[in-house]
PDB file of C-alpha atoms and ligand atoms in Angstrom:
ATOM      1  CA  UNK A  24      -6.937  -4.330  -2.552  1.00 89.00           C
ATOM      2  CA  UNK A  25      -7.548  -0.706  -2.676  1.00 96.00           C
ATOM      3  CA  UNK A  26      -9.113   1.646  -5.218  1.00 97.00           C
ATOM      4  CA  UNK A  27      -7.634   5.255  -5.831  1.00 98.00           C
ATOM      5  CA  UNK A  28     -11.266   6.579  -7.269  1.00 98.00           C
ATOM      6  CA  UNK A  29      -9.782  10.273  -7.939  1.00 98.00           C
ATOM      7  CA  UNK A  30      -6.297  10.484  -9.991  1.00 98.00           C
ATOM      8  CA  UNK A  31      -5.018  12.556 -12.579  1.00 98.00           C
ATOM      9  CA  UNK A  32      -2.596  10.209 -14.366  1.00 98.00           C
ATOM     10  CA  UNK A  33      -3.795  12.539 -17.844  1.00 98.00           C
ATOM     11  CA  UNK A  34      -1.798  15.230 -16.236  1.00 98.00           C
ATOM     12  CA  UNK A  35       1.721  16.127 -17.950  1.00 97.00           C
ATOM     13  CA  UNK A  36       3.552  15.621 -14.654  1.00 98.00           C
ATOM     14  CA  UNK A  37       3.365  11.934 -15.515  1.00 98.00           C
ATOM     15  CA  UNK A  38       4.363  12.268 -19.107  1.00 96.00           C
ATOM     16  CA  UNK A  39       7.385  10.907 -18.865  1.00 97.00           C
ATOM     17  CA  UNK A  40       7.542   8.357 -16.496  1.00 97.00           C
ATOM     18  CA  UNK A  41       3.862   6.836 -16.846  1.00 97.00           C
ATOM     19  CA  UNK A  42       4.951   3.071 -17.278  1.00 96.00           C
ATOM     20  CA  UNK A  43       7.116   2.958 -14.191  1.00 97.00           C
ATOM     21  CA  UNK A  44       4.054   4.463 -12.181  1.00 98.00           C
ATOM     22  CA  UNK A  45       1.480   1.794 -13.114  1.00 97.00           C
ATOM     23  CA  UNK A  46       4.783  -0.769 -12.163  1.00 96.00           C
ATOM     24  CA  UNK A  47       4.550   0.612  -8.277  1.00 97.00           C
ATOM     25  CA  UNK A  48       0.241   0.703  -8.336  1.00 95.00           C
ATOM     26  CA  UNK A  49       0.504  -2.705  -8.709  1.00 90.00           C
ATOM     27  CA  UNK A  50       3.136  -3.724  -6.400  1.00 92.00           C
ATOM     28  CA  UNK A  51       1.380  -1.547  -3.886  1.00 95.00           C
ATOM     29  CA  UNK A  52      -2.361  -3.323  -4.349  1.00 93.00           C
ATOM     30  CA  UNK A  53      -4.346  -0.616  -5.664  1.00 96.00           C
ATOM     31  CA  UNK A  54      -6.164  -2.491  -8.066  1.00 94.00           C
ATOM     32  CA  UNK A  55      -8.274  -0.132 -10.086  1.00 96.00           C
ATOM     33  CA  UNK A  56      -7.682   3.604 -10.746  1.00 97.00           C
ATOM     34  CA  UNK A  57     -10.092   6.179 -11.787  1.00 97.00           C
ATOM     35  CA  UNK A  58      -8.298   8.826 -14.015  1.00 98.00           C
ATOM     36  CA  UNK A  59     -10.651  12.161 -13.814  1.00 98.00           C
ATOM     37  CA  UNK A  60     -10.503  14.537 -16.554  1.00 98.00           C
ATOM     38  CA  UNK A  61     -10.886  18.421 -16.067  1.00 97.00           C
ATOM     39  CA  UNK A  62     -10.939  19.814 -20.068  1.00 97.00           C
ATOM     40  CA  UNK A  63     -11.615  18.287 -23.302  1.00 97.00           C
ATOM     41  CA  UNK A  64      -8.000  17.392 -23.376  1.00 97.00           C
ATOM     42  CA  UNK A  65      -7.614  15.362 -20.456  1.00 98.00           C
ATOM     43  CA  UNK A  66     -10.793  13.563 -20.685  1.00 98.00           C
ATOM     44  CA  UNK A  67     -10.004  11.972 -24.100  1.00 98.00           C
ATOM     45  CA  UNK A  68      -6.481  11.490 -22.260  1.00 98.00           C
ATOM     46  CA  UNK A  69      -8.385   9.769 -19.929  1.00 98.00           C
ATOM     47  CA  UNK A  70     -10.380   7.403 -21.724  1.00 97.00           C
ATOM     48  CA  UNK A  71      -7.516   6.384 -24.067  1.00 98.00           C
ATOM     49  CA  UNK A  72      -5.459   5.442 -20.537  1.00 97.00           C
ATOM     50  CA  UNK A  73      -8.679   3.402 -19.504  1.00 96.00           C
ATOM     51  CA  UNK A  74      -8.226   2.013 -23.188  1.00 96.00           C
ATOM     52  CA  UNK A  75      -4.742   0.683 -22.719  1.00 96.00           C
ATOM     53  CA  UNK A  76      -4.450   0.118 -18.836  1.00 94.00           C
ATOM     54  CA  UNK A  77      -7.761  -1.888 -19.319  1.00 92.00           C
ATOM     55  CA  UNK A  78      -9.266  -3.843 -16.330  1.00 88.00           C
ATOM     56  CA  UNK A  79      -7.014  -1.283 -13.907  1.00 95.00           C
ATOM     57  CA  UNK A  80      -8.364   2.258 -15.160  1.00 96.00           C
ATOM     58  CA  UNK A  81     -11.705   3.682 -15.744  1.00 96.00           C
ATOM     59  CA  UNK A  82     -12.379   7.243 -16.389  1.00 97.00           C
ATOM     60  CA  UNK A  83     -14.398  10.374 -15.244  1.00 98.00           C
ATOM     61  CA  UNK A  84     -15.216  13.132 -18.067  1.00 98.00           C
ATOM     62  CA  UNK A  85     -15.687  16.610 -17.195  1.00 98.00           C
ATOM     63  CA  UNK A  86     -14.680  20.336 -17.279  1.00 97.00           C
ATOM     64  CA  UNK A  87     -13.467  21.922 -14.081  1.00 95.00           C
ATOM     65  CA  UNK A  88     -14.642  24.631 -12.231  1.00 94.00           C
ATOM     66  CA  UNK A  89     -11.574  26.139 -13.114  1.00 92.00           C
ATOM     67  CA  UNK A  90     -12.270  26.399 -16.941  1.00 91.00           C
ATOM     68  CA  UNK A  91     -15.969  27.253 -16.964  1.00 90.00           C
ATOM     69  CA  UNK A  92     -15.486  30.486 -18.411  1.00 88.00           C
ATOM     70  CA  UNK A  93     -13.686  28.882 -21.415  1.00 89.00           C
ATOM     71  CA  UNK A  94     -16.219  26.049 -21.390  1.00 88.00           C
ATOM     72  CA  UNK A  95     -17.967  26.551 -25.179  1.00 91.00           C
ATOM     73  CA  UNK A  96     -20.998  24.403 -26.765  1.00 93.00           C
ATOM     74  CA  UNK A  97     -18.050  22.485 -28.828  1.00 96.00           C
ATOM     75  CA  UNK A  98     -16.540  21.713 -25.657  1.00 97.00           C
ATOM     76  CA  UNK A  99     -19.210  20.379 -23.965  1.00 97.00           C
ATOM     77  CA  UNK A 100     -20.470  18.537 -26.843  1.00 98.00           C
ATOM     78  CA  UNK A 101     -17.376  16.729 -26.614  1.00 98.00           C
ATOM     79  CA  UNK A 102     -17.738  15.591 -23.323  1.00 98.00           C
ATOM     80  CA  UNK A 103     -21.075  14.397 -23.693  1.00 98.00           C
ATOM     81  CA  UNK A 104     -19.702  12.405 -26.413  1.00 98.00           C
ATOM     82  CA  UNK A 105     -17.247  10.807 -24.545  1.00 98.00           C
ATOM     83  CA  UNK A 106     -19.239  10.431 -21.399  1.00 97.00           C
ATOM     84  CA  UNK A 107     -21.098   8.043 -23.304  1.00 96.00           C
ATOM     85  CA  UNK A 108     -18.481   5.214 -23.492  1.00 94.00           C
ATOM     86  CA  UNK A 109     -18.277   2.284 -21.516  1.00 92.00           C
ATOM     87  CA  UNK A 110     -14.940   2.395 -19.484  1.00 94.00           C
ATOM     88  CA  UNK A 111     -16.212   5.672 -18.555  1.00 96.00           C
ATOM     89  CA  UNK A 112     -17.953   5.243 -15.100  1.00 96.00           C
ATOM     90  CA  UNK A 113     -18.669   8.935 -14.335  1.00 97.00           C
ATOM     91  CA  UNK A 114     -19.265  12.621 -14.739  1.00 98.00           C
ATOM     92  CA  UNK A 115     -16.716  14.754 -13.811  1.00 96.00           C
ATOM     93  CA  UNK A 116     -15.034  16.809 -12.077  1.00 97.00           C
ATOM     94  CA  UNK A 117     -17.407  19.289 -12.362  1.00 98.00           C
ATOM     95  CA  UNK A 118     -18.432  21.653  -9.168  1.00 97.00           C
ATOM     96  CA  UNK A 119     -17.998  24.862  -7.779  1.00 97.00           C
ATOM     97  CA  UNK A 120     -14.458  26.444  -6.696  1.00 96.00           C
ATOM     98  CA  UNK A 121     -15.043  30.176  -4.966  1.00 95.00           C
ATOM     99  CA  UNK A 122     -11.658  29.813  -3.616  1.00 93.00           C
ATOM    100  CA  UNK A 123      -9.149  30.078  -6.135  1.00 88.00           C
ATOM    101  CA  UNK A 124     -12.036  32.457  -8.530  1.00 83.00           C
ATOM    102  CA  UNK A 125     -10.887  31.309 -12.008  1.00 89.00           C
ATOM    103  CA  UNK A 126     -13.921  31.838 -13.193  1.00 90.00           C
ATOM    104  CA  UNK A 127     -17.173  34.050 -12.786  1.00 94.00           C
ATOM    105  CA  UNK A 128     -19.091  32.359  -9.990  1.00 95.00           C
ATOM    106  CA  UNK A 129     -22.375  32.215 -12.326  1.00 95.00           C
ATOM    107  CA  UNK A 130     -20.388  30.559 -15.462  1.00 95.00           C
ATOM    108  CA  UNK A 131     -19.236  27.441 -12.854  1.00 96.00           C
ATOM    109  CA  UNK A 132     -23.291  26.767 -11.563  1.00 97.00           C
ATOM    110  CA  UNK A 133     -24.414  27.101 -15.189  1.00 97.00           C
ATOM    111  CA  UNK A 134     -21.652  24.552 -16.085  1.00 98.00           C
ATOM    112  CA  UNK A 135     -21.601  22.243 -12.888  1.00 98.00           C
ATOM    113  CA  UNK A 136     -25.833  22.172 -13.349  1.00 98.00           C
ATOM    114  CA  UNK A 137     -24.615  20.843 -17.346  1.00 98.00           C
ATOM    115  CA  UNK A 138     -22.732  18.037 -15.974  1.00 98.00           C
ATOM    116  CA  UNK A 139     -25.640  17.337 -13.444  1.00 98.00           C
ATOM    117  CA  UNK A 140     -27.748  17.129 -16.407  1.00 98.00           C
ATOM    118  CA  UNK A 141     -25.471  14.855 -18.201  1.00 97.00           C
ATOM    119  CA  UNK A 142     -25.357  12.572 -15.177  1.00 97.00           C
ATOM    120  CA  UNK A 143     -28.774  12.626 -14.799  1.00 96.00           C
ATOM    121  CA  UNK A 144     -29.608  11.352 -18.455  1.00 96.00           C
ATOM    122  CA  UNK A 145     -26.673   8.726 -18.508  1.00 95.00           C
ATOM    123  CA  UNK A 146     -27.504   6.765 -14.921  1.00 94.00           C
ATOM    124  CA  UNK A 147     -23.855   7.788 -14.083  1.00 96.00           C
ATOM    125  CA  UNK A 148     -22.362   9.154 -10.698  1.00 97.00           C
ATOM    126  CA  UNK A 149     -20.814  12.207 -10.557  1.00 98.00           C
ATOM    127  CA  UNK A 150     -17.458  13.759  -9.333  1.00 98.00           C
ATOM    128  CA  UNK A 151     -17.853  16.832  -7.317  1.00 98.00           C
ATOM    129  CA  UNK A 152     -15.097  19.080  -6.451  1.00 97.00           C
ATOM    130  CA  UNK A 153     -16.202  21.981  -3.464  1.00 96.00           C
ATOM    131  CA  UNK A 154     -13.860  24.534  -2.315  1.00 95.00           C
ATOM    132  CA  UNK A 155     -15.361  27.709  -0.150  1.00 94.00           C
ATOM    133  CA  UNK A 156     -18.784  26.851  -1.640  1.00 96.00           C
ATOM    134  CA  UNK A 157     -20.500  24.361  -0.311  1.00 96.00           C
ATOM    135  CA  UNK A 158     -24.076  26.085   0.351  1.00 96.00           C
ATOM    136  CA  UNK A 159     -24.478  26.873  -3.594  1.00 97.00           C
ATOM    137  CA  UNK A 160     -22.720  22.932  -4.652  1.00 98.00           C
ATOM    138  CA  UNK A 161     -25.226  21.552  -1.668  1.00 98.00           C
ATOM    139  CA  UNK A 162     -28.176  24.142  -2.889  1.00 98.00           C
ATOM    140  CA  UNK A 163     -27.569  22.921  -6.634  1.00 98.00           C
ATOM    141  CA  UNK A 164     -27.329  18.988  -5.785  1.00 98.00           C
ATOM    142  CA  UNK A 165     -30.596  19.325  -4.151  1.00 97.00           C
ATOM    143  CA  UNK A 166     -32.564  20.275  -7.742  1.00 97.00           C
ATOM    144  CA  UNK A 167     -31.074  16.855  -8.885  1.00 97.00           C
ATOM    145  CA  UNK A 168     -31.724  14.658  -6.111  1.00 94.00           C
ATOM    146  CA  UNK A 169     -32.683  11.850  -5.734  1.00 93.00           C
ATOM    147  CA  UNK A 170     -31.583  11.252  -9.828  1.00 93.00           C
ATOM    148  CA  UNK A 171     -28.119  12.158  -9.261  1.00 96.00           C
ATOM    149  CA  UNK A 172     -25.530  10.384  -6.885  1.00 95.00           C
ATOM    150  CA  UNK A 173     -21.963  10.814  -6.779  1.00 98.00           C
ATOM    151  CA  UNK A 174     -19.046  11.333  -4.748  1.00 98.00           C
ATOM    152  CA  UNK A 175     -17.590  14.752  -2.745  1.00 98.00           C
ATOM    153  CA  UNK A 176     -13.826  14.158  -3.989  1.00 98.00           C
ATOM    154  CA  UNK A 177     -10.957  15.690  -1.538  1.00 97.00           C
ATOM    155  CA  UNK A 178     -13.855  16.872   0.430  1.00 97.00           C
ATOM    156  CA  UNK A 179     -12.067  19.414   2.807  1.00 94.00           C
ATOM    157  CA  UNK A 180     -15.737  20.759   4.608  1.00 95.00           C
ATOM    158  CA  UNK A 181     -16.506  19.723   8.031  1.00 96.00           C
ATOM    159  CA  UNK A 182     -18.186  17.268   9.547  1.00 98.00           C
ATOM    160  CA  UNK A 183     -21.481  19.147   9.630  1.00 97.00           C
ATOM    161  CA  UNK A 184     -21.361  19.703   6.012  1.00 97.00           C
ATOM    162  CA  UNK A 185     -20.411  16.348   5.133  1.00 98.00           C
ATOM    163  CA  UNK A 186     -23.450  15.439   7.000  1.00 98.00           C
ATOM    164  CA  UNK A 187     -25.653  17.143   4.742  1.00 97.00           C
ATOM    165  CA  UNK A 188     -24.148  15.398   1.327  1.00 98.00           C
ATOM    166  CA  UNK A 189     -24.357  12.236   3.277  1.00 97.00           C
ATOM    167  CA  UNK A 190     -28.194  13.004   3.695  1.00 97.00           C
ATOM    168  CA  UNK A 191     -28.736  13.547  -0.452  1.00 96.00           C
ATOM    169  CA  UNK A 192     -27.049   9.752  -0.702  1.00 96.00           C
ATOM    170  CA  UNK A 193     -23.497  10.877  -1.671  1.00 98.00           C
ATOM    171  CA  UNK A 194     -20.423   9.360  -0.880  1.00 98.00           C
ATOM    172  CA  UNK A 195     -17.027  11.346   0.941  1.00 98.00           C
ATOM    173  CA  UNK A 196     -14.053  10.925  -0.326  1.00 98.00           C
ATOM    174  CA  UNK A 197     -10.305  12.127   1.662  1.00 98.00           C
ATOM    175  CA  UNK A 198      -7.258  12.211  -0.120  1.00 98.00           C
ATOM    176  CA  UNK A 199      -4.043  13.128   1.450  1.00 98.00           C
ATOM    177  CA  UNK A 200      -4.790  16.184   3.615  1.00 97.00           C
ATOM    178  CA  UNK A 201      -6.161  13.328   5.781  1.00 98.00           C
ATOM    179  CA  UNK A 202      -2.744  12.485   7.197  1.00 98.00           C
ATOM    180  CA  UNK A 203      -1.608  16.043   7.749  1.00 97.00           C
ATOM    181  CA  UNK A 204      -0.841  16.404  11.171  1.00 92.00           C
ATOM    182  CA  UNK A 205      -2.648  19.942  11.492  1.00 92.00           C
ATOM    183  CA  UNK A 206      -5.736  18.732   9.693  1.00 93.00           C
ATOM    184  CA  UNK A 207      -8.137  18.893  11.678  1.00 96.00           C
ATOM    185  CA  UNK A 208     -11.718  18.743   9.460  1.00 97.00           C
ATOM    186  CA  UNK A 209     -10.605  15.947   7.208  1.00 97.00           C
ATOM    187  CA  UNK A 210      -9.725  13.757  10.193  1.00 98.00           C
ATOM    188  CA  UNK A 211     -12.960  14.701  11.579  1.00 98.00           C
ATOM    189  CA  UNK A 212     -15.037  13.705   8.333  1.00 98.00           C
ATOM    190  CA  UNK A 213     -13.178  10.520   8.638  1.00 98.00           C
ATOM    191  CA  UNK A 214     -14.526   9.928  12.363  1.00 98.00           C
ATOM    192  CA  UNK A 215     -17.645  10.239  11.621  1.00 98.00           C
ATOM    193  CA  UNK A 216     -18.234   9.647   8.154  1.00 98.00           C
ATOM    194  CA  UNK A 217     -19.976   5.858   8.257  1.00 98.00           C
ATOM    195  CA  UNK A 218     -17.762   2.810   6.718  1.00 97.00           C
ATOM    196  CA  UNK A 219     -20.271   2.069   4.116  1.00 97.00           C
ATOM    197  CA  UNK A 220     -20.104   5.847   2.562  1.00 98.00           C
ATOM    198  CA  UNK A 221     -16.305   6.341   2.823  1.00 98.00           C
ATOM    199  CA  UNK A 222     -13.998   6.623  -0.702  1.00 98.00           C
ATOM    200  CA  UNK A 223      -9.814   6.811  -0.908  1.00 98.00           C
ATOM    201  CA  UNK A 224      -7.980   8.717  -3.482  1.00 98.00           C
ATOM    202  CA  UNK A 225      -5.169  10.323  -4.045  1.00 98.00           C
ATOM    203  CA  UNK A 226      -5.690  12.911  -6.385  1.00 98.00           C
ATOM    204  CA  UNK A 227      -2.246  12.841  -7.926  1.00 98.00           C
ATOM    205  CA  UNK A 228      -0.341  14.499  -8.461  1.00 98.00           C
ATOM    206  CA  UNK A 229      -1.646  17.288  -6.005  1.00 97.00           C
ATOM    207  CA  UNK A 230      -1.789  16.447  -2.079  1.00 96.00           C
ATOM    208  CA  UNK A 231       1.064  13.754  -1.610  1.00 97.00           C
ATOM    209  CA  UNK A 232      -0.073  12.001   2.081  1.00 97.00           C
ATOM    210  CA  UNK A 233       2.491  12.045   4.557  1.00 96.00           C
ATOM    211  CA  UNK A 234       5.275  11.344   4.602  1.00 96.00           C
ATOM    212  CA  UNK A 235       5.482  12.452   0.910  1.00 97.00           C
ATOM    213  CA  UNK A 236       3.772  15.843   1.724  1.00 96.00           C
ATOM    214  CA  UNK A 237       5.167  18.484  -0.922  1.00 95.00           C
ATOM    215  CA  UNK A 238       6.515  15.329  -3.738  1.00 97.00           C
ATOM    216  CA  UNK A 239       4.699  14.773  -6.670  1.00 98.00           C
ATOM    217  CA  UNK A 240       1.857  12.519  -5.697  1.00 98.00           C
ATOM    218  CA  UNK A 241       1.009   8.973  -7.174  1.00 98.00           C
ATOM    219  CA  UNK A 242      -1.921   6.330  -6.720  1.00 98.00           C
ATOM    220  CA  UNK A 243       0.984   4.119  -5.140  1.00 98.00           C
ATOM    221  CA  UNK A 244       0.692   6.663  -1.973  1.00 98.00           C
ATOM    222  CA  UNK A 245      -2.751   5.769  -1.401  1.00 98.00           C
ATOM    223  CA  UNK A 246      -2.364   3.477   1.369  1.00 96.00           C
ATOM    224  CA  UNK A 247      -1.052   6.056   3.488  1.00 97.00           C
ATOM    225  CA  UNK A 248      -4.014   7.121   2.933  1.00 97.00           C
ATOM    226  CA  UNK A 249      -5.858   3.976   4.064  1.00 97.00           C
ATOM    227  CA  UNK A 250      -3.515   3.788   6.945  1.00 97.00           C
ATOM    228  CA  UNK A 251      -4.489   7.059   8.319  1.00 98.00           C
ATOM    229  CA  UNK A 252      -8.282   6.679   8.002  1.00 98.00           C
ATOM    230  CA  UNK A 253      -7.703   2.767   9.858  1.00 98.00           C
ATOM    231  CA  UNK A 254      -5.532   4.586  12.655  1.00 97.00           C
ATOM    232  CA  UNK A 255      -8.581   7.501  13.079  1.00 98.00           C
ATOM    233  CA  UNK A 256     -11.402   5.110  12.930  1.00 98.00           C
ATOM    234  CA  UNK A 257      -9.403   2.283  15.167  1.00 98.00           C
ATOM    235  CA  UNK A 258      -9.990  -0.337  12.206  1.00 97.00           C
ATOM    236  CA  UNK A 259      -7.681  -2.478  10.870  1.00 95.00           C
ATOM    237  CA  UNK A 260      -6.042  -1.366   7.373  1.00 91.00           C
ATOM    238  CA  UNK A 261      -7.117  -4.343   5.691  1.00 93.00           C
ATOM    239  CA  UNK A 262     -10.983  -3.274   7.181  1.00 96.00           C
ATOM    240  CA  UNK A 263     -10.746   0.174   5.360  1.00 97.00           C
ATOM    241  CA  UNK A 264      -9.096  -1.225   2.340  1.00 96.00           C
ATOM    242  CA  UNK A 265     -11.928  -3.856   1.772  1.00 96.00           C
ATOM    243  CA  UNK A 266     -15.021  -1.170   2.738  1.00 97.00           C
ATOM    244  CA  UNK A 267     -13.439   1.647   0.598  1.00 97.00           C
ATOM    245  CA  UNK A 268     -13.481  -0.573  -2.486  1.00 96.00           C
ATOM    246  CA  UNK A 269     -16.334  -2.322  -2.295  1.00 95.00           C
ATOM    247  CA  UNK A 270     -18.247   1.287  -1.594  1.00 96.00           C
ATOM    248  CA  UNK A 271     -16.349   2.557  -4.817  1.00 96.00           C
ATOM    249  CA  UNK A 272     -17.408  -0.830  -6.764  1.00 94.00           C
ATOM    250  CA  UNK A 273     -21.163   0.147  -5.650  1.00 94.00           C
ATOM    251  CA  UNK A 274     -21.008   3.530  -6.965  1.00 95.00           C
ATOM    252  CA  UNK A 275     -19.198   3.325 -10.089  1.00 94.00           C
ATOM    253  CA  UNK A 276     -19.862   0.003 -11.384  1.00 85.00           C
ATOM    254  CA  UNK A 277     -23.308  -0.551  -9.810  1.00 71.00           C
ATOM    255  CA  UNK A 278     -26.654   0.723 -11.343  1.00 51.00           C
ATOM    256  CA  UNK A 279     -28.245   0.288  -7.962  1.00 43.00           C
ATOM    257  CA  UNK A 280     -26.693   3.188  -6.671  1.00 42.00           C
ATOM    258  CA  UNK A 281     -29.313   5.075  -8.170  1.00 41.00           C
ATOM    259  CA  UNK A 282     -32.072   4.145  -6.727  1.00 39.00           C
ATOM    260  CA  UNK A 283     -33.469   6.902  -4.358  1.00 37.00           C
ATOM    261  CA  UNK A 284     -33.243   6.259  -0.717  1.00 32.00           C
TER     262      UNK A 284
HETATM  263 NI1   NI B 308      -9.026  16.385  -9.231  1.00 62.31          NI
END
């Protein structure tokens, strides 16, 4: 059984084939599916997926880095709306993105400290995304800790810096850049991230794993995933399969979570 905790089956590159997707999740044992949203759009996407794939999919709500510029009161009114319902088992993504700078750096911590806040009041974990700015996403999770847990999705930092999100009780989570031969960081993070605070996830359809690299990407993929990770840490697949979900069971579906450290 394995749990792809980061997907985007709300984006449009599944829009015409999203039946025949869910057909190969199953067949490949990945038994639950969190679909994240990134704007108003694909969050209520998201929830109405976890609606009719129920017992499989849960959802995330949140506006991305990306948008935060665009993100207006209505907006995030409507998330905090919808971050309310049940099948919806966290924040996010939210976070900080310096890299690709598609919006003002000051607009994403106002927004990403939002979503924090939202977190915060709900009990709910929440899914960080941290490209070329991990300082200011590990500065701003500190004002929220020990309230706020969550999981660094795709994280693509080194070990050192995983270390330190490890410290304020988050989980790591590597998607495909994992199995890249040249990857170098993410295989490290896998070393030496501990069992108990490791996630899988795909994040389709970005980042197919080998040896799908440059396809569109789907949460049937993920045990390549899984495979890599087992071959890195010398476990067995099954071994990372069962720790992966059960760690992804504790923080999305388990209160307890939040208790400080
Ligand atoms: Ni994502």
């Amino acid at each position: 059984m394995l749990i792809d905790t980061h997907a985007h089956l709300n984006d449009p590159a599944f829009s015409s084939d999203l039946p025949e997707v869910m057909e190969r999740v199953l067949s490949a044992g990945v038994e639950n599916i969190i679909v994240v949203g990134y704007d108003v759009p694909s969050s209520l996407r998201a929830v109405e997926l976890a609606l009719q794939w129920k017992g499989i999919i849960k959802a995330a709500v949140g506006i991305h880095p990306y948008e935060a510029d665009e993100a207006h009161e209505a907006a995030k009114r409507e998330i905090a709306r919808l971050a309310r319902e049940e099948m919806v088992v966290a924040v996010g993504e939210t976070g900080l993105d310096y890299y690709r700078r598609l919006s003002s750096r000051e607009a994403q911590q106002e927004l990403f400290r939002w979503h924090l806040e939202l977190a915060q009041q709900l009990q709910k974990p929440v899914v960080v995304h941290s490209r070329e700015a991990f300082a200011d996403t590990l500065a701003i999770l500190r004002e929220f800790s020990p309230g706020v847990k969550g999981v660094m999705h795709c994280f693509s930092g080194s070990w050192e810096m995983a270390r330190e999100f490890l410290r304020l009780g988050f989980f790591i989570s590597l998607a495909g850049p994992v199995t890249f031969r040249n990857a170098r960081k993410p295989k490290e993070v896998a070393l030496h991230t501990p069992l108990d605070k490791l996630l899988i996830e795909t994040d389709c359809p970005y980042l197919a794993p080998e040896p799908f690299r440059g396809k569109r990407n789907e949460p049937s993929y993920l045990k390549y995933i899984a495979l890599a990770v087992a071959e890195i840490k010398g476990l067995s697949w099954e071994e990372i399969a069962q720790a992966t979900s059960c760690n992804a069971q504790k923080l999305f579906c388990d209160s307890r979570a939040f208790r400080p450290i």
